[in-house]
Amino acid sequence: AQTVTQSQPEMSVQEAETVTLSCTYDTSESDYYLFWYKQPPSRQMILVIRQEAYKQQNATENRFSVNFQKAAKSFSLKISDSQLGDAAMYFCAYRSGYSGNTPLVFGKGTRLSVIA
Amino acid sequence: EAGVAQSPRYKIIEKRQSVAFWCNPISGHATLYWYQQILGQGPKLLIQFQNNGVVDDSQLPKDRFSAERLKGVDSTLKIQPAKLEDSAVYLCASSLGLNRAANSPLHFGNGTRLTVT
């Protein structure tokens, strides 16, 4: 079974600074996807960024980027120019790519605080 | 397009009572997931449906939890009797369930927060 580990229960960052959230995973599959989700107090799971395992290039979405190290099974999220609205729980998630009805496997999350 | 709808938004019950949650997925989505998210943890899959059939319910505590998706559209999750440790947010998600995961992203509802006293 696949597992996802987030070793940082809480992180904080000054507004406008950069922060990196860590994630490692364990799998024997070769076709998979990795995600970062943001969950504000509203509880809505918001997709931040997605990485396909077969792509060597790291995904970027505006201020959000990942460092995908496939051999090390590491998938960290970097948030640049942090904003107050970035404060939330962040979850790393894994999904098998072999079919269209595979579930997401989540890590335990990292609570990010942004200090004004 | 309308998103995944869940109700109620909040529910408070006493232990040993029963409770039901409802989920209406996005129209046309064949796959439906129920997740349990205990405070301070990541969501854990309880059960997955493909149309009206169960794909995976290996982590569903079947002595007290049940779920159905009779017509392959909306779904209900029931707990009877509830325990204190069932206090959590229950998230519903849906996807098209097409041939590859790339073509079938998960869409989440806002969840139901259950408090068992």
PDB file of C-alpha atoms in Angstrom:
ATOM      1  CA  ALA A   1       0.000   0.000   0.000  1.00  0.00           C
ATOM      2  CA  GLN A   2       1.122   3.518  -0.716  1.00  0.00           C
ATOM      3  CA  THR A   3       1.938   5.863   2.164  1.00  0.00           C
ATOM      4  CA  VAL A   4       2.515   9.602   2.355  1.00  0.00           C
ATOM      5  CA  THR A   5       4.514  11.233   5.143  1.00  0.00           C
ATOM      6  CA  GLN A   6       4.549  14.894   6.085  1.00  0.00           C
ATOM      7  CA  SER A   7       7.081  15.404   8.872  1.00  0.00           C
ATOM      8  CA  GLN A   8       6.261  19.027   9.679  1.00  0.00           C
ATOM      9  CA  PRO A   9       3.030  19.355  11.690  1.00  0.00           C
ATOM     10  CA  GLU A  10       3.333  23.152  11.734  1.00  0.00           C
ATOM     11  CA  MET A  11       5.267  25.788   9.838  1.00  0.00           C
ATOM     12  CA  SER A  12       5.273  29.566   9.900  1.00  0.00           C
ATOM     13  CA  VAL A  13       6.498  32.175   7.457  1.00  0.00           C
ATOM     14  CA  GLN A  14       6.704  35.929   7.347  1.00  0.00           C
ATOM     15  CA  GLU A  15       4.536  37.652   4.797  1.00  0.00           C
ATOM     16  CA  ALA A  16       6.368  38.043   1.454  1.00  0.00           C
ATOM     17  CA  GLU A  17       8.946  35.410   2.408  1.00  0.00           C
ATOM     18  CA  THR A  18       9.411  31.893   1.020  1.00  0.00           C
ATOM     19  CA  VAL A  19       8.555  28.636   2.773  1.00  0.00           C
ATOM     20  CA  THR A  20       9.037  24.980   1.834  1.00  0.00           C
ATOM     21  CA  LEU A  21       6.775  22.169   2.997  1.00  0.00           C
ATOM     22  CA  SER A  22       8.160  18.629   2.934  1.00  0.00           C
ATOM     23  CA  CYS A  23       6.571  15.394   1.783  1.00  0.00           C
ATOM     24  CA  THR A  24       7.876  11.888   1.199  1.00  0.00           C
ATOM     25  CA  TYR A  25       5.989   8.913  -0.138  1.00  0.00           C
ATOM     26  CA  ASP A  26       6.399   5.209  -0.589  1.00  0.00           C
ATOM     27  CA  THR A  27       5.232   3.268  -3.625  1.00  0.00           C
ATOM     28  CA  SER A  28       6.286   0.452  -5.912  1.00  0.00           C
ATOM     29  CA  GLU A  29       4.262   1.819  -8.833  1.00  0.00           C
ATOM     30  CA  SER A  30       5.787   3.650 -11.761  1.00  0.00           C
ATOM     31  CA  ASP A  31       2.661   5.487 -12.938  1.00  0.00           C
ATOM     32  CA  TYR A  32       1.318   7.902 -10.375  1.00  0.00           C
ATOM     33  CA  TYR A  33       0.486  11.499  -9.576  1.00  0.00           C
ATOM     34  CA  LEU A  34       1.373  13.679  -6.638  1.00  0.00           C
ATOM     35  CA  PHE A  35      -0.656  16.614  -5.373  1.00  0.00           C
ATOM     36  CA  TRP A  36      -0.636  19.409  -2.887  1.00  0.00           C
ATOM     37  CA  TYR A  37      -4.025  20.432  -1.526  1.00  0.00           C
ATOM     38  CA  LYS A  38      -4.850  23.452   0.596  1.00  0.00           C
ATOM     39  CA  GLN A  39      -7.612  23.232   3.187  1.00  0.00           C
ATOM     40  CA  PRO A  40      -8.740  26.522   4.752  1.00  0.00           C
ATOM     41  CA  PRO A  41     -11.156  26.631   7.714  1.00  0.00           C
ATOM     42  CA  SER A  42     -14.051  26.322   5.253  1.00  0.00           C
ATOM     43  CA  ARG A  43     -12.910  22.670   4.870  1.00  0.00           C
ATOM     44  CA  GLN A  44     -12.979  22.857   1.060  1.00  0.00           C
ATOM     45  CA  MET A  45     -10.087  20.897  -0.424  1.00  0.00           C
ATOM     46  CA  ILE A  46      -8.430  23.172  -2.974  1.00  0.00           C
ATOM     47  CA  LEU A  47      -5.957  21.740  -5.462  1.00  0.00           C
ATOM     48  CA  VAL A  48      -2.752  23.772  -5.385  1.00  0.00           C
ATOM     49  CA  ILE A  49      -0.476  21.887  -7.747  1.00  0.00           C
ATOM     50  CA  ARG A  50      -0.095  18.535  -9.467  1.00  0.00           C
ATOM     51  CA  GLN A  51       2.930  16.542 -10.653  1.00  0.00           C
ATOM     52  CA  GLU A  52       2.926  13.580 -13.022  1.00  0.00           C
ATOM     53  CA  ALA A  53       5.563  11.024 -12.063  1.00  0.00           C
ATOM     54  CA  TYR A  54       6.728  10.541 -15.650  1.00  0.00           C
ATOM     55  CA  LYS A  55       7.570  14.239 -16.016  1.00  0.00           C
ATOM     56  CA  GLN A  56      11.049  15.263 -14.946  1.00  0.00           C
ATOM     57  CA  GLN A  57      10.233  18.954 -15.021  1.00  0.00           C
ATOM     58  CA  ASN A  58       8.966  20.330 -11.737  1.00  0.00           C
ATOM     59  CA  ALA A  59       5.438  21.735 -11.819  1.00  0.00           C
ATOM     60  CA  THR A  60       4.827  25.417 -11.134  1.00  0.00           C
ATOM     61  CA  GLU A  61       1.636  27.404 -10.590  1.00  0.00           C
ATOM     62  CA  ASN A  62       2.271  31.107 -10.089  1.00  0.00           C
ATOM     63  CA  ARG A  63       3.826  31.445  -6.601  1.00  0.00           C
ATOM     64  CA  PHE A  64       3.716  27.684  -5.974  1.00  0.00           C
ATOM     65  CA  SER A  65       6.330  25.254  -7.204  1.00  0.00           C
ATOM     66  CA  VAL A  66       7.451  21.742  -6.336  1.00  0.00           C
ATOM     67  CA  ASN A  67      10.765  19.969  -6.028  1.00  0.00           C
ATOM     68  CA  PHE A  68      10.062  16.444  -7.247  1.00  0.00           C
ATOM     69  CA  GLN A  69      12.865  13.972  -6.528  1.00  0.00           C
ATOM     70  CA  LYS A  70      11.576  10.684  -7.902  1.00  0.00           C
ATOM     71  CA  ALA A  71      14.476   8.490  -6.822  1.00  0.00           C
ATOM     72  CA  ALA A  72      14.310   9.853  -3.288  1.00  0.00           C
ATOM     73  CA  LYS A  73      10.485   9.733  -3.340  1.00  0.00           C
ATOM     74  CA  SER A  74      10.367  13.308  -2.186  1.00  0.00           C
ATOM     75  CA  PHE A  75       7.855  15.972  -3.206  1.00  0.00           C
ATOM     76  CA  SER A  76       8.230  19.341  -1.487  1.00  0.00           C
ATOM     77  CA  LEU A  77       6.120  22.458  -2.019  1.00  0.00           C
ATOM     78  CA  LYS A  78       7.668  25.914  -2.184  1.00  0.00           C
ATOM     79  CA  ILE A  79       5.494  28.965  -1.646  1.00  0.00           C
ATOM     80  CA  SER A  80       7.114  32.213  -2.744  1.00  0.00           C
ATOM     81  CA  ASP A  81       6.043  35.728  -1.724  1.00  0.00           C
ATOM     82  CA  SER A  82       3.783  34.284   0.990  1.00  0.00           C
ATOM     83  CA  GLN A  83       0.454  36.018   1.507  1.00  0.00           C
ATOM     84  CA  LEU A  84      -1.899  36.069   4.473  1.00  0.00           C
ATOM     85  CA  GLY A  85      -4.394  34.081   2.409  1.00  0.00           C
ATOM     86  CA  ASP A  86      -1.921  31.211   2.161  1.00  0.00           C
ATOM     87  CA  ALA A  87      -2.496  30.345   5.813  1.00  0.00           C
ATOM     88  CA  ALA A  88      -4.186  26.923   5.876  1.00  0.00           C
ATOM     89  CA  MET A  89      -3.611  23.204   6.260  1.00  0.00           C
ATOM     90  CA  TYR A  90      -1.597  21.766   3.383  1.00  0.00           C
ATOM     91  CA  PHE A  91      -1.889  18.119   2.439  1.00  0.00           C
ATOM     92  CA  CYS A  92       0.390  16.108   0.211  1.00  0.00           C
ATOM     93  CA  ALA A  93      -1.438  13.344  -1.647  1.00  0.00           C
ATOM     94  CA  TYR A  94      -0.657  10.382  -3.893  1.00  0.00           C
ATOM     95  CA  ARG A  95      -2.802   8.853  -6.595  1.00  0.00           C
ATOM     96  CA  SER A  96      -2.144   5.784  -8.696  1.00  0.00           C
ATOM     97  CA  GLY A  97      -2.303   6.605 -12.373  1.00  0.00           C
ATOM     98  CA  TYR A  98      -3.302   3.274 -13.803  1.00  0.00           C
ATOM     99  CA  SER A  99      -7.041   3.880 -13.877  1.00  0.00           C
ATOM    100  CA  GLY A 100      -9.502   6.706 -13.575  1.00  0.00           C
ATOM    101  CA  ASN A 101     -11.098   5.563 -10.356  1.00  0.00           C
ATOM    102  CA  THR A 102      -8.202   5.401  -7.951  1.00  0.00           C
ATOM    103  CA  PRO A 103      -8.521   7.294  -4.648  1.00  0.00           C
ATOM    104  CA  LEU A 104      -6.189   9.883  -3.180  1.00  0.00           C
ATOM    105  CA  VAL A 105      -3.932   8.838  -0.305  1.00  0.00           C
ATOM    106  CA  PHE A 106      -3.203  11.783   1.976  1.00  0.00           C
ATOM    107  CA  GLY A 107      -0.469  12.682   4.413  1.00  0.00           C
ATOM    108  CA  LYS A 108      -1.290  14.039   7.860  1.00  0.00           C
ATOM    109  CA  GLY A 109      -0.890  17.634   6.808  1.00  0.00           C
ATOM    110  CA  THR A 110       1.139  20.714   7.699  1.00  0.00           C
ATOM    111  CA  ARG A 111      -0.488  23.746   9.258  1.00  0.00           C
ATOM    112  CA  LEU A 112       0.994  26.899   7.717  1.00  0.00           C
ATOM    113  CA  SER A 113       0.763  30.215   9.535  1.00  0.00           C
ATOM    114  CA  VAL A 114       1.621  33.472   7.797  1.00  0.00           C
ATOM    115  CA  ILE A 115       2.865  36.290  10.010  1.00  0.00           C
ATOM    116  CA  ALA A 116       2.124  39.841   8.966  1.00  0.00           C
TER     117      ALA A 116
ATOM    118  CA  GLU B   1     -20.972  23.302 -13.286  1.00  0.00           C
ATOM    119  CA  ALA B   2     -22.377  22.707  -9.821  1.00  0.00           C
ATOM    120  CA  GLY B   3     -19.928  21.248  -7.334  1.00  0.00           C
ATOM    121  CA  VAL B   4     -20.237  18.312  -4.957  1.00  0.00           C
ATOM    122  CA  ALA B   5     -23.061  19.011  -2.504  1.00  0.00           C
ATOM    123  CA  GLN B   6     -23.045  17.686   1.046  1.00  0.00           C
ATOM    124  CA  SER B   7     -25.474  18.038   3.907  1.00  0.00           C
ATOM    125  CA  PRO B   8     -25.772  18.747   6.713  1.00  0.00           C
ATOM    126  CA  ARG B   9     -22.868  21.110   7.223  1.00  0.00           C
ATOM    127  CA  TYR B  10     -22.728  20.405  10.957  1.00  0.00           C
ATOM    128  CA  LYS B  11     -24.194  17.721  13.182  1.00  0.00           C
ATOM    129  CA  ILE B  12     -24.000  17.202  16.926  1.00  0.00           C
ATOM    130  CA  ILE B  13     -25.252  13.945  18.430  1.00  0.00           C
ATOM    131  CA  GLU B  14     -24.829  11.953  21.604  1.00  0.00           C
ATOM    132  CA  LYS B  15     -22.937   8.686  21.621  1.00  0.00           C
ATOM    133  CA  ARG B  16     -24.982   5.639  20.707  1.00  0.00           C
ATOM    134  CA  GLN B  17     -27.284   7.747  18.517  1.00  0.00           C
ATOM    135  CA  SER B  18     -27.427   7.330  14.765  1.00  0.00           C
ATOM    136  CA  VAL B  19     -26.626   9.876  12.061  1.00  0.00           C
ATOM    137  CA  ALA B  20     -26.712  10.062   8.271  1.00  0.00           C
ATOM    138  CA  PHE B  21     -24.836  12.223   5.798  1.00  0.00           C
ATOM    139  CA  TRP B  22     -25.837  12.928   2.237  1.00  0.00           C
ATOM    140  CA  CYS B  23     -23.714  13.596  -0.840  1.00  0.00           C
ATOM    141  CA  ASN B  24     -24.753  14.622  -4.345  1.00  0.00           C
ATOM    142  CA  PRO B  25     -21.796  14.349  -6.735  1.00  0.00           C
ATOM    143  CA  ILE B  26     -21.186  16.351  -9.860  1.00  0.00           C
ATOM    144  CA  SER B  27     -23.527  15.274 -12.633  1.00  0.00           C
ATOM    145  CA  GLY B  28     -22.077  12.460 -14.712  1.00  0.00           C
ATOM    146  CA  HIS B  29     -19.413  11.479 -12.204  1.00  0.00           C
ATOM    147  CA  ALA B  30     -19.296   7.711 -11.962  1.00  0.00           C
ATOM    148  CA  THR B  31     -16.919   7.432  -9.007  1.00  0.00           C
ATOM    149  CA  LEU B  32     -17.807   8.614  -5.508  1.00  0.00           C
ATOM    150  CA  TYR B  33     -15.579   8.588  -2.432  1.00  0.00           C
ATOM    151  CA  TRP B  34     -16.292   9.067   1.274  1.00  0.00           C
ATOM    152  CA  TYR B  35     -13.371  10.212   3.413  1.00  0.00           C
ATOM    153  CA  GLN B  36     -13.119  10.600   7.202  1.00  0.00           C
ATOM    154  CA  GLN B  37     -10.894  13.412   8.465  1.00  0.00           C
ATOM    155  CA  ILE B  38     -10.193  13.368  12.185  1.00  0.00           C
ATOM    156  CA  LEU B  39      -9.022  16.682  13.628  1.00  0.00           C
ATOM    157  CA  GLY B  40      -5.336  17.247  12.950  1.00  0.00           C
ATOM    158  CA  GLN B  41      -5.050  14.393  10.455  1.00  0.00           C
ATOM    159  CA  GLY B  42      -5.334  13.878   6.738  1.00  0.00           C
ATOM    160  CA  PRO B  43      -8.465  12.440   5.137  1.00  0.00           C
ATOM    161  CA  LYS B  44      -8.755   8.660   5.194  1.00  0.00           C
ATOM    162  CA  LEU B  45     -10.765   6.768   2.597  1.00  0.00           C
ATOM    163  CA  LEU B  46     -13.796   4.993   4.040  1.00  0.00           C
ATOM    164  CA  ILE B  47     -15.513   3.719   0.918  1.00  0.00           C
ATOM    165  CA  GLN B  48     -15.417   4.128  -2.850  1.00  0.00           C
ATOM    166  CA  PHE B  49     -18.264   3.540  -5.293  1.00  0.00           C
ATOM    167  CA  GLN B  50     -18.146   3.055  -9.040  1.00  0.00           C
ATOM    168  CA  ASN B  51     -21.689   3.831 -10.200  1.00  0.00           C
ATOM    169  CA  ASN B  52     -23.776   1.909  -7.644  1.00  0.00           C
ATOM    170  CA  GLY B  53     -21.185  -0.764  -6.876  1.00  0.00           C
ATOM    171  CA  VAL B  54     -18.606  -0.769  -4.086  1.00  0.00           C
ATOM    172  CA  VAL B  55     -14.994  -0.700  -5.279  1.00  0.00           C
ATOM    173  CA  ASP B  56     -13.246  -0.505  -1.908  1.00  0.00           C
ATOM    174  CA  ASP B  57     -14.679  -0.545   1.606  1.00  0.00           C
ATOM    175  CA  SER B  58     -11.715  -2.144   3.343  1.00  0.00           C
ATOM    176  CA  GLN B  59     -11.355   0.722   5.840  1.00  0.00           C
ATOM    177  CA  LEU B  60     -15.051   1.109   6.621  1.00  0.00           C
ATOM    178  CA  PRO B  61     -15.929  -0.021  10.187  1.00  0.00           C
ATOM    179  CA  LYS B  62     -18.764  -2.197   9.026  1.00  0.00           C
ATOM    180  CA  ASP B  63     -20.096  -2.943  12.493  1.00  0.00           C
ATOM    181  CA  ARG B  64     -21.342   0.636  12.746  1.00  0.00           C
ATOM    182  CA  PHE B  65     -20.856   2.364   9.389  1.00  0.00           C
ATOM    183  CA  SER B  66     -22.860   1.747   6.242  1.00  0.00           C
ATOM    184  CA  ALA B  67     -23.078   3.504   2.908  1.00  0.00           C
ATOM    185  CA  GLU B  68     -25.159   3.196  -0.191  1.00  0.00           C
ATOM    186  CA  ARG B  69     -25.444   4.655  -3.652  1.00  0.00           C
ATOM    187  CA  LEU B  70     -28.564   2.944  -4.884  1.00  0.00           C
ATOM    188  CA  LYS B  71     -29.130   4.703  -8.205  1.00  0.00           C
ATOM    189  CA  GLY B  72     -25.506   5.455  -8.932  1.00  0.00           C
ATOM    190  CA  VAL B  73     -25.974   9.145  -8.241  1.00  0.00           C
ATOM    191  CA  ASP B  74     -26.264  10.510  -4.715  1.00  0.00           C
ATOM    192  CA  SER B  75     -25.023   8.624  -1.682  1.00  0.00           C
ATOM    193  CA  THR B  76     -25.677   8.370   2.038  1.00  0.00           C
ATOM    194  CA  LEU B  77     -23.249   7.428   4.787  1.00  0.00           C
ATOM    195  CA  LYS B  78     -24.722   6.249   8.075  1.00  0.00           C
ATOM    196  CA  ILE B  79     -23.252   5.667  11.519  1.00  0.00           C
ATOM    197  CA  GLN B  80     -25.204   3.570  14.011  1.00  0.00           C
ATOM    198  CA  PRO B  81     -24.437   3.658  16.889  1.00  0.00           C
ATOM    199  CA  ALA B  82     -22.003   6.556  17.016  1.00  0.00           C
ATOM    200  CA  LYS B  83     -18.940   6.577  19.267  1.00  0.00           C
ATOM    201  CA  LEU B  84     -16.943   9.498  20.592  1.00  0.00           C
ATOM    202  CA  GLU B  85     -14.070   8.642  18.230  1.00  0.00           C
ATOM    203  CA  ASP B  86     -16.355   9.148  15.226  1.00  0.00           C
ATOM    204  CA  SER B  87     -16.107  12.906  15.742  1.00  0.00           C
ATOM    205  CA  ALA B  88     -14.588  14.096  12.486  1.00  0.00           C
ATOM    206  CA  VAL B  89     -15.245  15.824   9.190  1.00  0.00           C
ATOM    207  CA  TYR B  90     -16.776  13.558   6.579  1.00  0.00           C
ATOM    208  CA  LEU B  91     -15.776  14.551   3.073  1.00  0.00           C
ATOM    209  CA  CYS B  92     -17.394  13.385  -0.119  1.00  0.00           C
ATOM    210  CA  ALA B  93     -15.585  13.543  -3.449  1.00  0.00           C
ATOM    211  CA  SER B  94     -16.445  12.505  -6.979  1.00  0.00           C
ATOM    212  CA  SER B  95     -14.687  11.967 -10.288  1.00  0.00           C
ATOM    213  CA  LEU B  96     -15.563  10.967 -13.822  1.00  0.00           C
ATOM    214  CA  GLY B  97     -13.866   7.623 -13.360  1.00  0.00           C
ATOM    215  CA  LEU B  98     -12.498   7.574 -16.896  1.00  0.00           C
ATOM    216  CA  ASN B  99      -9.733   5.306 -18.105  1.00  0.00           C
ATOM    217  CA  ARG B 100      -6.858   7.272 -16.594  1.00  0.00           C
ATOM    218  CA  ALA B 101      -6.466   9.292 -13.433  1.00  0.00           C
ATOM    219  CA  ALA B 102      -5.219  12.252 -15.470  1.00  0.00           C
ATOM    220  CA  ASN B 103      -8.652  12.552 -17.048  1.00  0.00           C
ATOM    221  CA  SER B 104     -10.584  12.156 -13.806  1.00  0.00           C
ATOM    222  CA  PRO B 105      -9.563  14.600 -11.088  1.00  0.00           C
ATOM    223  CA  LEU B 106     -11.313  14.413  -7.732  1.00  0.00           C
ATOM    224  CA  HIS B 107     -13.726  17.181  -6.774  1.00  0.00           C
ATOM    225  CA  PHE B 108     -14.509  17.617  -3.082  1.00  0.00           C
ATOM    226  CA  GLY B 109     -17.539  18.841  -1.212  1.00  0.00           C
ATOM    227  CA  ASN B 110     -17.331  21.102   1.852  1.00  0.00           C
ATOM    228  CA  GLY B 111     -17.791  18.206   4.226  1.00  0.00           C
ATOM    229  CA  THR B 112     -19.955  17.544   7.279  1.00  0.00           C
ATOM    230  CA  ARG B 113     -18.472  18.204  10.698  1.00  0.00           C
ATOM    231  CA  LEU B 114     -19.750  15.600  13.170  1.00  0.00           C
ATOM    232  CA  THR B 115     -19.402  16.051  16.907  1.00  0.00           C
ATOM    233  CA  VAL B 116     -20.273  13.108  19.141  1.00  0.00           C
ATOM    234  CA  THR B 117     -20.748  13.991  22.819  1.00  0.00           C
TER     235      THR B 117
END
